[in-house]
C-alpha positions as a printed NumPy array, in Angstrom:
array([[-63.955, 114.187, -23.174],
       [-65.612, 114.437, -19.783],
       [-68.228, 111.796, -19.088],
       [-71.086, 111.3  , -16.698],
       [-73.923, 108.856, -16.912],
       [-77.232, 110.524, -16.288],
       [-80.51 , 109.12 , -17.516],
       [-82.986, 111.466, -19.113],
       [-86.355, 110.653, -20.521],
       [-86.564, 112.393, -23.851],
       [-90.037, 113.789, -24.389],
       [-90.817, 116.528, -26.8  ],
       [-90.691, 117.491, -30.438],
       [-87.547, 115.523, -31.296],
       [-84.887, 113.65 , -29.402],
       [-82.255, 115.868, -31.023],
       [-83.977, 118.963, -29.586],
       [-84.202, 117.261, -26.186],
       [-80.463, 116.543, -26.325],
       [-79.732, 120.201, -27.094],
       [-81.794, 121.203, -24.053],
       [-79.992, 118.661, -21.86 ],
       [-76.604, 120.006, -22.969],
       [-77.776, 123.527, -22.155],
       [-79.123, 122.452, -18.754],
       [-75.86 , 120.708, -17.899],
       [-73.825, 123.557, -19.393],
       [-71.809, 121.189, -21.602],
       [-71.189, 120.926, -25.302],
       [-73.269, 118.606, -27.46 ],
       [-70.106, 116.559, -28.012],
       [-70.129, 115.637, -24.305],
       [-73.376, 113.674, -24.697],
       [-73.963, 110.023, -25.491],
       [-77.289, 108.746, -26.779],
       [-78.674, 105.272, -26.177],
       [-81.979, 104.065, -27.616],
       [-83.303, 100.631, -28.489],
       [-84.885, 101.976, -31.676],
       [-82.462, 102.076, -34.656],
       [-84.605, 104.715, -36.394],
       [-84.287, 107.056, -33.379],
       [-80.521, 106.498, -33.248],
       [-80.173, 107.368, -36.935],
       [-82.256, 110.524, -36.513],
       [-79.995, 111.715, -33.696],
       [-76.877, 110.716, -35.627],
       [-78.055, 112.752, -38.65 ],
       [-79.202, 115.801, -36.669],
       [-76.351, 115.889, -34.129],
       [-73.207, 114.253, -35.505],
       [-71.264, 115.496, -32.452],
       [-73.269, 113.234, -30.108],
       [-71.913, 109.754, -29.49 ],
       [-74.674, 107.362, -30.524],
       [-74.313, 103.899, -29.038],
       [-75.555, 101.114, -31.284],
       [-77.451,  98.287, -29.645],
       [-78.114,  94.758, -30.752],
       [-81.646,  93.382, -30.827],
       [-80.907,  91.397, -27.668],
       [-81.56 ,  93.539, -24.54 ],
       [-79.207,  91.287, -22.57 ],
       [-76.336,  92.846, -24.56 ],
       [-77.202,  96.501, -23.831],
       [-74.968,  96.782, -20.758],
       [-71.955,  95.439, -22.632],
       [-72.606,  97.91 , -25.484],
       [-72.254, 100.761, -22.987],
       [-69.266,  99.179, -21.216],
       [-67.489,  98.657, -24.548],
       [-68.137, 102.178, -25.847],
       [-64.755, 103.876, -26.211],
       [-65.948, 107.27 , -24.913],
       [-66.488, 105.768, -21.469],
       [-62.996, 104.32 , -21.121],
       [-61.086, 105.989, -18.295],
       [-57.728, 105.216, -16.807],
       [-58.177, 107.577, -13.878],
       [-60.789, 109.878, -12.434],
       [-59.813, 113.425, -11.618],
       [-61.106, 115.258,  -8.562],
       [-63.355, 117.227, -10.936],
       [-64.731, 113.977, -12.389],
       [-65.616, 112.784,  -8.901],
       [-67.478, 116.046,  -8.138],
       [-69.259, 116.342, -11.476],
       [-72.688, 115.087, -10.368],
       [-72.749, 117.587,  -7.504],
       [-71.634, 120.349,  -9.885],
       [-74.489, 119.571, -12.285],
       [-76.998, 119.54 ,  -9.4  ],
       [-75.725, 122.949,  -8.242],
       [-76.014, 124.313, -11.792],
       [-79.616, 123.098, -11.966],
       [-80.4  , 124.791,  -8.627],
       [-78.833, 128.062,  -9.834],
       [-80.871, 127.97 , -13.042],
       [-84.061, 127.269, -11.096],
       [-83.364, 130.111,  -8.647],
       [-82.592, 132.459, -11.544],
       [-85.873, 131.571, -13.227],
       [-87.814, 132.066,  -9.98 ],
       [-86.146, 135.437,  -9.41 ],
       [-86.881, 136.475, -12.981],
       [-90.574, 135.569, -12.63 ],
       [-90.922, 137.39 ,  -9.294],
       [-89.184, 140.457, -10.659],
       [-91.758, 140.772, -13.432],
       [-94.582, 140.989, -10.889],
       [-93.014, 143.347,  -8.357],
       [-93.975, 147.003,  -8.798],
       [-91.111, 149.29 ,  -9.682],
       [-90.653, 152.401,  -7.508],
       [-91.751, 155.593,  -9.183],
       [-89.275, 158.35 ,  -9.83 ],
       [-89.075, 160.665,  -6.851],
       [-90.904, 158.322,  -4.47 ],
       [-89.307, 157.129,  -1.251],
       [-89.625, 153.426,  -0.555]])
């Protein structure tokens, strides 16, 4: 499993839907995501809706949150590949491409199309 830590604030209808959108934005599978929340109810909702997502359980003591992430097996790595080291830049480039595509798509809807037989 390829891993990258990237914080997202989940706002919207459900956290599960937000996670689907994040996976789409990053162009990764749902199984590549990990979910961390201090609310056990929220963690259980994500666990039920998206069993492929790694849900990290937290204790009630916030001082133990960092160790919960450090001790999560999905983040254990023996080595980092060249691709792993470039992953953040790759995700940023993907986001720029998606933004440019959306901008182009919007502009294209408002540009007049040439009429048949006209010379422009």
